[in-house]
Tab-separated table of N, CA, C and O in Angstrom:
chain	number	residue	atom	x	y	z
A	1	UNK	N	-22.111	-67.464	-7.227
A	1	UNK	CA	-21.149	-68.549	-7.030
A	1	UNK	C	-19.824	-68.233	-7.712
A	1	UNK	O	-18.784	-68.559	-7.189
A	2	UNK	N	-19.862	-67.602	-8.893
A	2	UNK	CA	-18.607	-67.365	-9.623
A	2	UNK	C	-17.669	-66.466	-8.829
A	2	UNK	O	-16.453	-66.611	-8.901
A	3	UNK	N	-18.245	-65.531	-8.071
A	3	UNK	CA	-17.401	-64.658	-7.251
A	3	UNK	C	-16.633	-65.451	-6.201
A	3	UNK	O	-15.510	-65.134	-5.875
A	4	UNK	N	-17.294	-66.469	-5.672
A	4	UNK	CA	-16.719	-67.250	-4.577
A	4	UNK	C	-15.990	-68.504	-5.028
A	4	UNK	O	-15.434	-69.223	-4.198
A	5	UNK	N	-15.992	-68.766	-6.311
A	5	UNK	CA	-15.486	-70.051	-6.809
A	5	UNK	C	-14.066	-70.361	-6.333
A	5	UNK	O	-13.788	-71.463	-5.853
A	6	UNK	N	-13.178	-69.409	-6.457
A	6	UNK	CA	-11.777	-69.656	-6.110
A	6	UNK	C	-11.620	-69.936	-4.607
A	6	UNK	O	-10.964	-70.900	-4.208
A	7	UNK	N	-12.247	-69.121	-3.791
A	7	UNK	CA	-12.139	-69.294	-2.339
A	7	UNK	C	-12.857	-70.568	-1.884
A	7	UNK	O	-12.356	-71.309	-1.036
A	8	UNK	N	-14.021	-70.824	-2.468
A	8	UNK	CA	-14.796	-72.026	-2.150
A	8	UNK	C	-13.986	-73.278	-2.487
A	8	UNK	O	-13.876	-74.195	-1.673
A	9	UNK	N	-13.402	-73.301	-3.669
A	9	UNK	CA	-12.581	-74.437	-4.094
A	9	UNK	C	-11.360	-74.616	-3.198
A	9	UNK	O	-10.979	-75.734	-2.868
A	10	UNK	N	-10.750	-73.520	-2.830
A	10	UNK	CA	-9.586	-73.573	-1.943
A	10	UNK	C	-9.962	-74.189	-0.605
A	10	UNK	O	-9.240	-75.045	-0.072
A	11	UNK	N	-11.080	-73.774	-0.057
A	11	UNK	CA	-11.531	-74.329	1.224
A	11	UNK	C	-11.914	-75.797	1.095
A	11	UNK	O	-11.664	-76.594	1.991
A	12	UNK	N	-12.513	-76.152	-0.018
A	12	UNK	CA	-12.890	-77.542	-0.266
A	12	UNK	C	-11.655	-78.431	-0.382
A	12	UNK	O	-11.650	-79.583	0.070
A	13	UNK	N	-10.596	-77.877	-0.935
A	13	UNK	CA	-9.349	-78.628	-1.104
A	13	UNK	C	-8.769	-79.086	0.230
A	13	UNK	O	-8.152	-80.144	0.315
A	14	UNK	N	-9.015	-78.323	1.279
A	14	UNK	CA	-8.530	-78.714	2.615
A	14	UNK	C	-9.153	-80.034	3.057
A	14	UNK	O	-8.547	-80.775	3.833
A	15	UNK	N	-10.343	-80.316	2.567
A	15	UNK	CA	-11.017	-81.562	2.939
A	15	UNK	C	-10.352	-82.736	2.232
A	15	UNK	O	-9.915	-83.693	2.857
A	16	UNK	N	-10.274	-82.677	0.902
A	16	UNK	CA	-9.786	-83.853	0.186
A	16	UNK	C	-8.273	-84.002	0.148
A	16	UNK	O	-7.763	-85.020	-0.302
A	17	UNK	N	-7.549	-83.020	0.685
A	17	UNK	CA	-6.097	-83.192	0.799
A	17	UNK	C	-5.671	-83.433	2.248
A	17	UNK	O	-4.474	-83.467	2.540
A	18	UNK	N	-6.632	-83.616	3.117
A	18	UNK	CA	-6.324	-83.870	4.533
A	18	UNK	C	-5.512	-85.156	4.667
A	18	UNK	O	-5.704	-86.102	3.908
A	19	UNK	N	-4.621	-85.221	5.659
A	19	UNK	CA	-3.773	-86.405	5.816
A	19	UNK	C	-4.523	-87.645	6.312
A	19	UNK	O	-4.072	-88.761	6.107
A	20	UNK	N	-5.670	-87.431	6.966
A	20	UNK	CA	-6.445	-88.576	7.466
A	20	UNK	C	-7.907	-88.177	7.605
A	20	UNK	O	-8.266	-87.006	7.422
A	21	UNK	N	-8.740	-89.146	7.961
A	21	UNK	CA	-10.184	-88.926	8.026
A	21	UNK	C	-10.563	-87.914	9.108
A	21	UNK	O	-11.481	-87.115	8.922
A	22	UNK	N	-9.851	-87.917	10.230
A	22	UNK	CA	-10.159	-86.985	11.318
A	22	UNK	C	-9.893	-85.541	10.887
A	22	UNK	O	-10.686	-84.637	11.153
A	23	UNK	N	-8.755	-85.330	10.233
A	23	UNK	CA	-8.424	-83.987	9.746
A	23	UNK	C	-9.411	-83.552	8.659
A	23	UNK	O	-9.797	-82.379	8.593
A	24	UNK	N	-9.836	-84.484	7.823
A	24	UNK	CA	-10.812	-84.171	6.777
A	24	UNK	C	-12.142	-83.768	7.400
A	24	UNK	O	-12.792	-82.829	6.936
A	25	UNK	N	-12.546	-84.474	8.434
A	25	UNK	CA	-13.801	-84.153	9.123
A	25	UNK	C	-13.721	-82.767	9.761
A	25	UNK	O	-14.666	-81.982	9.684
A	26	UNK	N	-12.584	-82.442	10.365
A	26	UNK	CA	-12.396	-81.113	10.956
A	26	UNK	C	-12.451	-80.037	9.867
A	26	UNK	O	-13.068	-78.981	10.049
A	27	UNK	N	-11.830	-80.309	8.724
A	27	UNK	CA	-11.859	-79.364	7.608
A	27	UNK	C	-13.284	-79.205	7.080
A	27	UNK	O	-13.695	-78.102	6.702
A	28	UNK	N	-14.043	-80.301	7.063
A	28	UNK	CA	-15.437	-80.228	6.626
A	28	UNK	C	-16.261	-79.373	7.587
A	28	UNK	O	-17.112	-78.584	7.147
A	29	UNK	N	-16.020	-79.516	8.866
A	29	UNK	CA	-16.736	-78.695	9.848
A	29	UNK	C	-16.415	-77.211	9.660
A	29	UNK	O	-17.316	-76.360	9.713
A	30	UNK	N	-15.144	-76.888	9.411
A	30	UNK	CA	-14.756	-75.497	9.128
A	30	UNK	C	-15.429	-75.004	7.852
A	30	UNK	O	-15.914	-73.871	7.783
A	31	UNK	N	-15.433	-75.872	6.839
A	31	UNK	CA	-16.058	-75.554	5.555
A	31	UNK	C	-17.547	-75.252	5.757
A	31	UNK	O	-18.079	-74.274	5.221
A	32	UNK	N	-18.207	-76.092	6.550
A	32	UNK	CA	-19.638	-75.911	6.824
A	32	UNK	C	-19.889	-74.576	7.513
A	32	UNK	O	-20.805	-73.830	7.132
A	33	UNK	N	-19.094	-74.291	8.513
A	33	UNK	CA	-19.272	-73.050	9.269
A	33	UNK	C	-19.148	-71.818	8.363
A	33	UNK	O	-19.896	-70.863	8.491
A	34	UNK	N	-18.214	-71.890	7.428
A	34	UNK	CA	-17.968	-70.735	6.559
A	34	UNK	C	-18.990	-70.605	5.426
A	34	UNK	O	-19.415	-69.507	5.093
A	35	UNK	N	-19.401	-71.732	4.817
A	35	UNK	CA	-20.160	-71.679	3.578
A	35	UNK	C	-21.629	-72.091	3.669
A	35	UNK	O	-22.375	-71.886	2.726
A	36	UNK	N	-22.052	-72.686	4.776
A	36	UNK	CA	-23.417	-73.223	4.822
A	36	UNK	C	-24.487	-72.158	4.597
A	36	UNK	O	-25.489	-72.412	3.923
A	37	UNK	N	-24.289	-70.983	5.123
A	37	UNK	CA	-25.318	-69.946	4.962
A	37	UNK	C	-25.486	-69.523	3.507
A	37	UNK	O	-26.571	-69.131	3.088
A	38	UNK	N	-24.438	-69.660	2.723
A	38	UNK	CA	-24.478	-69.211	1.328
A	38	UNK	C	-24.730	-70.361	0.343
A	38	UNK	O	-25.431	-70.184	-0.652
A	39	UNK	N	-24.155	-71.537	0.629
A	39	UNK	CA	-24.245	-72.676	-0.291
A	39	UNK	C	-24.633	-73.940	0.465
A	39	UNK	O	-23.909	-74.921	0.497
A	40	UNK	N	-25.790	-73.889	1.085
A	40	UNK	CA	-26.257	-74.975	1.936
A	40	UNK	C	-26.326	-76.306	1.193
A	40	UNK	O	-25.925	-77.342	1.715
A	41	UNK	N	-26.817	-76.289	-0.037
A	41	UNK	CA	-26.964	-77.546	-0.784
A	41	UNK	C	-25.610	-78.222	-1.003
A	41	UNK	O	-25.470	-79.427	-0.836
A	42	UNK	N	-24.595	-77.463	-1.369
A	42	UNK	CA	-23.262	-78.027	-1.609
A	42	UNK	C	-22.671	-78.592	-0.319
A	42	UNK	O	-22.091	-79.688	-0.318
A	43	UNK	N	-22.843	-77.872	0.767
A	43	UNK	CA	-22.320	-78.338	2.053
A	43	UNK	C	-23.061	-79.598	2.491
A	43	UNK	O	-22.447	-80.591	2.886
A	44	UNK	N	-24.381	-79.567	2.397
A	44	UNK	CA	-25.187	-80.742	2.771
A	44	UNK	C	-24.828	-81.957	1.922
A	44	UNK	O	-24.843	-83.083	2.407
A	45	UNK	N	-24.508	-81.720	0.686
A	45	UNK	CA	-24.130	-82.819	-0.206
A	45	UNK	C	-22.887	-83.542	0.308
A	45	UNK	O	-22.803	-84.766	0.265
A	46	UNK	N	-21.917	-82.788	0.802
A	46	UNK	CA	-20.715	-83.402	1.372
A	46	UNK	C	-21.049	-84.248	2.597
A	46	UNK	O	-20.531	-85.342	2.768
A	47	UNK	N	-21.941	-83.746	3.427
A	47	UNK	CA	-22.333	-84.507	4.625
A	47	UNK	C	-23.131	-85.757	4.252
A	47	UNK	O	-22.917	-86.819	4.824
A	48	UNK	N	-24.045	-85.625	3.292
A	48	UNK	CA	-24.853	-86.773	2.862
A	48	UNK	C	-24.010	-87.870	2.234
A	48	UNK	O	-24.307	-89.046	2.365
A	49	UNK	N	-22.979	-87.487	1.536
A	49	UNK	CA	-22.164	-88.436	0.774
A	49	UNK	C	-20.778	-88.647	1.378
A	49	UNK	O	-19.867	-89.090	0.684
A	50	UNK	N	-20.631	-88.334	2.639
A	50	UNK	CA	-19.329	-88.359	3.295
A	50	UNK	C	-18.593	-89.685	3.116
A	50	UNK	O	-17.411	-89.706	2.752
A	51	UNK	N	-19.266	-90.804	3.358
A	51	UNK	CA	-18.590	-92.110	3.270
A	51	UNK	C	-18.067	-92.386	1.864
A	51	UNK	O	-16.959	-92.898	1.694
A	52	UNK	N	-18.846	-92.048	0.851
A	52	UNK	CA	-18.419	-92.270	-0.534
A	52	UNK	C	-17.310	-91.301	-0.943
A	52	UNK	O	-16.375	-91.680	-1.641
A	53	UNK	N	-17.432	-90.058	-0.506
A	53	UNK	CA	-16.460	-89.042	-0.907
A	53	UNK	C	-15.106	-89.190	-0.236
A	53	UNK	O	-14.106	-88.674	-0.728
A	54	UNK	N	-15.068	-89.882	0.886
A	54	UNK	CA	-13.807	-89.984	1.626
A	54	UNK	C	-13.190	-91.371	1.575
A	54	UNK	O	-12.220	-91.629	2.279
A	55	UNK	N	-13.700	-92.234	0.732
A	55	UNK	CA	-13.140	-93.574	0.594
A	55	UNK	C	-11.657	-93.517	0.264
A	55	UNK	O	-10.854	-94.288	0.782
A	56	UNK	N	-11.278	-92.568	-0.590
A	56	UNK	CA	-9.885	-92.473	-1.026
A	56	UNK	C	-8.929	-92.095	0.092
A	56	UNK	O	-7.720	-92.277	-0.037
A	57	UNK	N	-9.428	-91.589	1.227
A	57	UNK	CA	-8.543	-91.207	2.326
A	57	UNK	C	-7.867	-92.410	2.979
A	57	UNK	O	-6.902	-92.252	3.728
A	58	UNK	N	-8.344	-93.604	2.664
A	58	UNK	CA	-7.695	-94.800	3.212
A	58	UNK	C	-6.435	-95.171	2.427
A	58	UNK	O	-5.698	-96.063	2.839
A	59	UNK	N	-6.190	-94.491	1.311
A	59	UNK	CA	-5.007	-94.756	0.493
A	59	UNK	C	-3.880	-93.798	0.872
A	59	UNK	O	-4.122	-92.709	1.386
A	60	UNK	N	-2.630	-94.183	0.574
A	60	UNK	CA	-1.500	-93.269	0.801
A	60	UNK	C	-1.641	-91.994	-0.048
A	60	UNK	O	-2.319	-91.996	-1.084
A	61	UNK	N	-1.016	-90.935	0.380
A	61	UNK	CA	-1.140	-89.621	-0.259
A	61	UNK	C	-0.821	-89.672	-1.751
A	61	UNK	O	-1.527	-89.072	-2.567
A	62	UNK	N	0.234	-90.395	-2.136
A	62	UNK	CA	0.636	-90.436	-3.550
A	62	UNK	C	-0.462	-91.046	-4.422
A	62	UNK	O	-0.703	-90.597	-5.533
A	63	UNK	N	-1.107	-92.078	-3.924
A	63	UNK	CA	-2.194	-92.714	-4.686
A	63	UNK	C	-3.411	-91.801	-4.718
A	63	UNK	O	-4.088	-91.684	-5.737
A	64	UNK	N	-3.676	-91.130	-3.617
A	64	UNK	CA	-4.820	-90.205	-3.570
A	64	UNK	C	-4.717	-89.137	-4.639
A	64	UNK	O	-5.708	-88.748	-5.239
A	65	UNK	N	-3.501	-88.653	-4.869
A	65	UNK	CA	-3.317	-87.605	-5.865
A	65	UNK	C	-3.775	-88.070	-7.247
A	65	UNK	O	-4.363	-87.303	-8.000
A	66	UNK	N	-3.512	-89.315	-7.546
A	66	UNK	CA	-3.948	-89.864	-8.827
A	66	UNK	C	-5.462	-89.976	-8.856
A	66	UNK	O	-6.099	-89.693	-9.870
A	67	UNK	N	-6.053	-90.356	-7.748
A	67	UNK	CA	-7.500	-90.561	-7.688
A	67	UNK	C	-8.254	-89.250	-7.887
A	67	UNK	O	-9.218	-89.192	-8.648
A	68	UNK	N	-7.863	-88.186	-7.201
A	68	UNK	CA	-8.670	-86.970	-7.285
A	68	UNK	C	-8.174	-85.951	-8.308
A	68	UNK	O	-8.748	-84.887	-8.432
A	69	UNK	N	-7.144	-86.255	-9.039
A	69	UNK	CA	-6.695	-85.348	-10.083
A	69	UNK	C	-7.551	-85.533	-11.321
A	69	UNK	O	-7.670	-86.637	-11.831
A	70	UNK	N	-8.149	-84.460	-11.790
A	70	UNK	CA	-9.039	-84.542	-12.947
A	70	UNK	C	-8.476	-83.843	-14.178
A	70	UNK	O	-9.131	-83.786	-15.201
A	71	UNK	N	-7.263	-83.316	-14.092
A	71	UNK	CA	-6.705	-82.568	-15.213
A	71	UNK	C	-6.676	-83.385	-16.501
A	71	UNK	O	-6.962	-82.869	-17.582
A	72	UNK	N	-6.337	-84.656	-16.409
A	72	UNK	CA	-6.260	-85.498	-17.595
A	72	UNK	C	-7.638	-85.651	-18.213
A	72	UNK	O	-7.808	-85.542	-19.431
A	73	UNK	N	-8.640	-85.883	-17.389
A	73	UNK	CA	-10.005	-86.060	-17.884
A	73	UNK	C	-10.524	-84.758	-18.493
A	73	UNK	O	-11.123	-84.766	-19.572
A	74	UNK	N	-10.283	-83.644	-17.806
A	74	UNK	CA	-10.724	-82.353	-18.324
A	74	UNK	C	-10.059	-82.056	-19.661
A	74	UNK	O	-10.693	-81.554	-20.590
A	75	UNK	N	-8.779	-82.361	-19.780
A	75	UNK	CA	-8.063	-82.144	-21.024
A	75	UNK	C	-8.644	-83.007	-22.142
A	75	UNK	O	-8.829	-82.533	-23.266
A	76	UNK	N	-8.923	-84.261	-21.834
A	76	UNK	CA	-9.510	-85.152	-22.839
A	76	UNK	C	-10.868	-84.621	-23.296
A	76	UNK	O	-11.143	-84.573	-24.501
A	77	UNK	N	-11.710	-84.206	-22.368
A	77	UNK	CA	-13.021	-83.660	-22.733
A	77	UNK	C	-12.877	-82.420	-23.604
A	77	UNK	O	-13.619	-82.243	-24.578
A	78	UNK	N	-11.920	-81.561	-23.273
A	78	UNK	CA	-11.698	-80.356	-24.057
A	78	UNK	C	-11.285	-80.709	-25.489
A	78	UNK	O	-11.756	-80.112	-26.448
A	79	UNK	N	-10.391	-81.702	-25.628
A	79	UNK	CA	-9.932	-82.101	-26.963
A	79	UNK	C	-11.081	-82.706	-27.768
A	79	UNK	O	-11.198	-82.445	-28.978
A	80	UNK	N	-11.923	-83.497	-27.131
A	80	UNK	CA	-13.064	-84.081	-27.850
A	80	UNK	C	-14.001	-82.971	-28.325
A	80	UNK	O	-14.466	-82.992	-29.463
A	81	UNK	N	-14.264	-81.997	-27.452
A	81	UNK	CA	-15.105	-80.863	-27.865
A	81	UNK	C	-14.465	-80.106	-29.026
A	81	UNK	O	-15.160	-79.667	-29.952
A	82	UNK	N	-13.153	-79.957	-28.990
A	82	UNK	CA	-12.435	-79.260	-30.059
A	82	UNK	C	-12.657	-79.953	-31.401
A	82	UNK	O	-12.876	-79.313	-32.423
A	83	UNK	N	-12.615	-81.286	-31.385
A	83	UNK	CA	-12.789	-82.047	-32.615
A	83	UNK	C	-14.243	-82.073	-33.095
A	83	UNK	O	-14.501	-82.223	-34.276
A	84	UNK	N	-15.191	-81.948	-32.181
A	84	UNK	CA	-16.596	-82.088	-32.572
A	84	UNK	C	-17.335	-80.762	-32.726
A	84	UNK	O	-18.376	-80.720	-33.383
A	85	UNK	N	-16.833	-79.674	-32.183
A	85	UNK	CA	-17.601	-78.423	-32.181
A	85	UNK	C	-17.714	-77.787	-33.571
A	85	UNK	O	-18.643	-77.045	-33.823
A	86	UNK	N	-16.785	-78.058	-34.445
A	86	UNK	CA	-16.831	-77.459	-35.778
A	86	UNK	C	-17.928	-78.063	-36.660
A	86	UNK	O	-18.327	-77.459	-37.636
A	87	UNK	N	-18.369	-79.230	-36.298
A	87	UNK	CA	-19.461	-79.870	-37.035
A	87	UNK	C	-20.779	-79.385	-36.453
A	87	UNK	O	-21.000	-79.463	-35.258
A	88	UNK	N	-21.664	-78.883	-37.295
A	88	UNK	CA	-22.968	-78.455	-36.813
A	88	UNK	C	-23.868	-79.657	-36.556
A	88	UNK	O	-24.715	-79.627	-35.678
A	89	UNK	N	-23.693	-80.671	-37.360
A	89	UNK	CA	-24.461	-81.896	-37.145
A	89	UNK	C	-23.688	-83.064	-37.743
A	89	UNK	O	-22.836	-82.894	-38.609
A	90	UNK	N	-24.005	-84.244	-37.278
A	90	UNK	CA	-23.396	-85.459	-37.785
A	90	UNK	C	-24.470	-86.264	-38.501
A	90	UNK	O	-25.604	-86.338	-38.013
A	91	UNK	N	-24.129	-86.875	-39.632
A	91	UNK	CA	-25.151	-87.615	-40.383
A	91	UNK	C	-25.684	-88.839	-39.634
A	91	UNK	O	-26.849	-89.186	-39.772
A	92	UNK	N	-24.842	-89.477	-38.845
A	92	UNK	CA	-25.271	-90.672	-38.115
A	92	UNK	C	-24.597	-90.714	-36.745
A	92	UNK	O	-23.610	-90.008	-36.508
A	93	UNK	N	-25.100	-91.580	-35.897
A	93	UNK	CA	-24.454	-91.789	-34.601
A	93	UNK	C	-23.063	-92.373	-34.783
A	93	UNK	O	-22.148	-92.062	-34.024
A	94	UNK	N	-22.899	-93.213	-35.783
A	94	UNK	CA	-21.582	-93.792	-36.055
A	94	UNK	C	-20.556	-92.720	-36.412
A	94	UNK	O	-19.377	-92.835	-36.075
A	95	UNK	N	-21.000	-91.675	-37.104
A	95	UNK	CA	-20.085	-90.588	-37.464
A	95	UNK	C	-19.561	-89.899	-36.204
A	95	UNK	O	-18.381	-89.560	-36.114
A	96	UNK	N	-20.428	-89.711	-35.226
A	96	UNK	CA	-20.007	-89.112	-33.956
A	96	UNK	C	-19.014	-90.031	-33.258
A	96	UNK	O	-17.964	-89.589	-32.782
A	97	UNK	N	-19.341	-91.315	-33.207
A	97	UNK	CA	-18.462	-92.286	-32.543
A	97	UNK	C	-17.085	-92.316	-33.197
A	97	UNK	O	-16.061	-92.359	-32.515
A	98	UNK	N	-17.053	-92.286	-34.508
A	98	UNK	CA	-15.779	-92.312	-35.219
A	98	UNK	C	-14.969	-91.045	-34.953
A	98	UNK	O	-13.748	-91.107	-34.766
A	99	UNK	N	-15.651	-89.906	-34.933
A	99	UNK	CA	-14.962	-88.645	-34.670
A	99	UNK	C	-14.351	-88.644	-33.273
A	99	UNK	O	-13.191	-88.254	-33.088
A	100	UNK	N	-15.111	-89.085	-32.287
A	100	UNK	CA	-14.609	-89.143	-30.912
A	100	UNK	C	-13.462	-90.142	-30.813
A	100	UNK	O	-12.442	-89.882	-30.183
A	101	UNK	N	-13.605	-91.294	-31.469
A	101	UNK	CA	-12.541	-92.301	-31.473
A	101	UNK	C	-11.249	-91.723	-32.043
A	101	UNK	O	-10.169	-91.902	-31.482
A	102	UNK	N	-11.352	-91.030	-33.172
A	102	UNK	CA	-10.162	-90.432	-33.785
A	102	UNK	C	-9.571	-89.326	-32.901
A	102	UNK	O	-8.346	-89.198	-32.793
A	103	UNK	N	-10.434	-88.550	-32.252
A	103	UNK	CA	-9.950	-87.499	-31.347
A	103	UNK	C	-9.175	-88.113	-30.181
A	103	UNK	O	-8.089	-87.642	-29.832
A	104	UNK	N	-9.702	-89.179	-29.613
A	104	UNK	CA	-9.016	-89.846	-28.499
A	104	UNK	C	-7.682	-90.408	-28.964
A	104	UNK	O	-6.680	-90.321	-28.258
A	105	UNK	N	-7.664	-90.970	-30.179
A	105	UNK	CA	-6.412	-91.487	-30.736
A	105	UNK	C	-5.349	-90.406	-30.858
A	105	UNK	O	-4.175	-90.632	-30.547
A	106	UNK	N	-5.746	-89.222	-31.290
A	106	UNK	CA	-4.802	-88.117	-31.428
A	106	UNK	C	-4.319	-87.628	-30.067
A	106	UNK	O	-3.145	-87.348	-29.859
A	107	UNK	N	-5.228	-87.535	-29.127
A	107	UNK	CA	-4.879	-87.041	-27.792
A	107	UNK	C	-3.919	-87.991	-27.095
A	107	UNK	O	-2.938	-87.569	-26.477
A	108	UNK	N	-4.172	-89.276	-27.171
A	108	UNK	CA	-3.346	-90.234	-26.440
A	108	UNK	C	-1.925	-90.338	-26.995
A	108	UNK	O	-1.032	-90.806	-26.289
A	109	UNK	N	-1.704	-89.896	-28.212
A	109	UNK	CA	-0.342	-89.883	-28.747
A	109	UNK	C	0.567	-88.961	-27.926
A	109	UNK	O	1.766	-89.168	-27.865
A	110	UNK	N	-0.038	-87.953	-27.311
A	110	UNK	CA	0.734	-86.965	-26.555
A	110	UNK	C	0.865	-87.326	-25.080
A	110	UNK	O	1.463	-86.589	-24.318
A	111	UNK	N	0.291	-88.432	-24.662
A	111	UNK	CA	0.364	-88.842	-23.260
A	111	UNK	C	1.673	-89.573	-23.001
A	111	UNK	O	1.720	-90.772	-22.836
A	112	UNK	N	2.741	-88.818	-22.927
A	112	UNK	CA	4.061	-89.425	-22.730
A	112	UNK	C	4.688	-89.043	-21.398
A	112	UNK	O	5.701	-89.600	-21.024
A	113	UNK	N	4.090	-88.072	-20.701
A	113	UNK	CA	4.668	-87.624	-19.437
A	113	UNK	C	4.463	-88.708	-18.370
A	113	UNK	O	3.346	-89.157	-18.137
A	114	UNK	N	5.539	-89.128	-17.722
A	114	UNK	CA	5.407	-90.158	-16.689
A	114	UNK	C	4.732	-89.603	-15.436
A	114	UNK	O	4.751	-88.400	-15.178
A	115	UNK	N	4.153	-90.484	-14.667
A	115	UNK	CA	3.532	-90.098	-13.395
A	115	UNK	C	4.639	-89.895	-12.368
A	115	UNK	O	5.513	-90.752	-12.210
A	116	UNK	N	4.601	-88.759	-11.698
A	116	UNK	CA	5.615	-88.423	-10.702
A	116	UNK	C	5.598	-89.459	-9.568
A	116	UNK	O	4.551	-89.864	-9.100
A	117	UNK	N	6.766	-89.886	-9.153
A	117	UNK	CA	6.939	-90.877	-8.075
A	117	UNK	C	6.293	-92.223	-8.397
A	117	UNK	O	5.783	-92.902	-7.512
A	118	UNK	N	6.303	-92.613	-9.670
A	118	UNK	CA	5.635	-93.851	-10.065
A	118	UNK	C	6.190	-95.072	-9.328
A	118	UNK	O	5.430	-95.967	-8.965
A	119	UNK	N	7.475	-95.120	-9.063
A	119	UNK	CA	8.056	-96.263	-8.350
A	119	UNK	C	7.454	-96.429	-6.967
A	119	UNK	O	7.086	-97.525	-6.549
A	120	UNK	N	7.318	-95.322	-6.249
A	120	UNK	CA	6.719	-95.351	-4.913
A	120	UNK	C	5.253	-95.766	-5.018
A	120	UNK	O	4.770	-96.608	-4.245
A	121	UNK	N	4.554	-95.187	-5.969
A	121	UNK	CA	3.122	-95.491	-6.147
A	121	UNK	C	2.930	-96.957	-6.514
A	121	UNK	O	2.056	-97.632	-5.959
A	122	UNK	N	3.729	-97.463	-7.419
A	122	UNK	CA	3.612	-98.869	-7.817
A	122	UNK	C	3.845	-99.795	-6.632
A	122	UNK	O	3.109	-100.763	-6.432
A	123	UNK	N	4.856	-99.490	-5.819
A	123	UNK	CA	5.105	-100.304	-4.626
A	123	UNK	C	3.925	-100.277	-3.660
A	123	UNK	O	3.578	-101.300	-3.070
A	124	UNK	N	3.291	-99.123	-3.512
A	124	UNK	CA	2.123	-99.032	-2.640
A	124	UNK	C	0.958	-99.838	-3.207
A	124	UNK	O	0.253	-100.526	-2.465
A	125	UNK	N	0.760	-99.733	-4.521
A	125	UNK	CA	-0.284	-100.552	-5.152
A	125	UNK	C	-0.014	-102.039	-4.938
A	125	UNK	O	-0.922	-102.820	-4.682
A	126	UNK	N	1.251	-102.427	-5.048
A	126	UNK	CA	1.602	-103.837	-4.876
A	126	UNK	C	1.346	-104.312	-3.448
A	126	UNK	O	0.953	-105.456	-3.241
A	127	UNK	N	1.534	-103.434	-2.482
A	127	UNK	CA	1.250	-103.798	-1.091
A	127	UNK	C	-0.262	-103.880	-0.841
A	127	UNK	O	-0.739	-104.807	-0.189
A	128	UNK	N	-0.989	-102.915	-1.358
A	128	UNK	CA	-2.430	-102.870	-1.112
A	128	UNK	C	-3.170	-103.939	-1.911
A	128	UNK	O	-4.086	-104.577	-1.393
A	129	UNK	N	-2.759	-104.132	-3.165
A	129	UNK	CA	-3.477	-105.031	-4.054
A	129	UNK	C	-2.581	-106.211	-4.474
A	129	UNK	O	-2.568	-106.599	-5.646
A	130	UNK	N	-1.868	-106.790	-3.546
A	130	UNK	CA	-0.898	-107.828	-3.884
A	130	UNK	C	-1.533	-109.018	-4.600
A	130	UNK	O	-0.905	-109.667	-5.412
A	131	UNK	N	-2.804	-109.273	-4.329
A	131	UNK	CA	-3.478	-110.391	-4.982
A	131	UNK	C	-3.882	-110.064	-6.426
A	131	UNK	O	-4.208	-110.934	-7.201
A	132	UNK	N	-3.838	-108.769	-6.800
A	132	UNK	CA	-4.243	-108.367	-8.153
A	132	UNK	C	-3.065	-108.003	-9.058
A	132	UNK	O	-3.181	-108.031	-10.269
A	133	UNK	N	-1.934	-107.600	-8.471
A	133	UNK	CA	-0.790	-107.165	-9.262
A	133	UNK	C	0.257	-108.256	-9.256
A	133	UNK	O	0.736	-108.673	-8.205
A	134	UNK	N	0.593	-108.683	-10.439
A	134	UNK	CA	1.595	-109.736	-10.574
A	134	UNK	C	2.776	-109.187	-11.363
A	134	UNK	O	2.621	-108.659	-12.442
A	135	UNK	N	3.946	-109.281	-10.785
A	135	UNK	CA	5.149	-108.833	-11.480
A	135	UNK	C	5.883	-110.045	-12.035
A	135	UNK	O	5.763	-111.153	-11.518
A	136	UNK	N	6.625	-109.810	-13.063
A	136	UNK	CA	7.333	-110.908	-13.716
A	136	UNK	C	8.789	-110.866	-13.423
A	136	UNK	O	9.384	-109.962	-13.093
């Protein structure tokens, strides 16, 4: 799998970045044709979970980018591991909780970069979720 990871991920990206459900389905069919013989379980998983995995395609492209971007989560997990890996053991569960809490506090101090096109995204959220978003 490691040999194919980059190409596999690239092909998978065609599915979740498709402009609509029809294009995503076509990309999934191409993906299946190319990878099913080698990674049947992964391909079958996409087909089994198609409705759940493609729910986000009903949103505008800008909102979708926020939904499927995991860089922030991956970065947070990496920082938590950084703070906890030096300890071989923790005396109590509370000690672990406190360490993770402090790590999150340090990480969030650096979260100052604004979301690209936030004005457009906010307007789309206001249209889609007008009953939930209240502006003053």
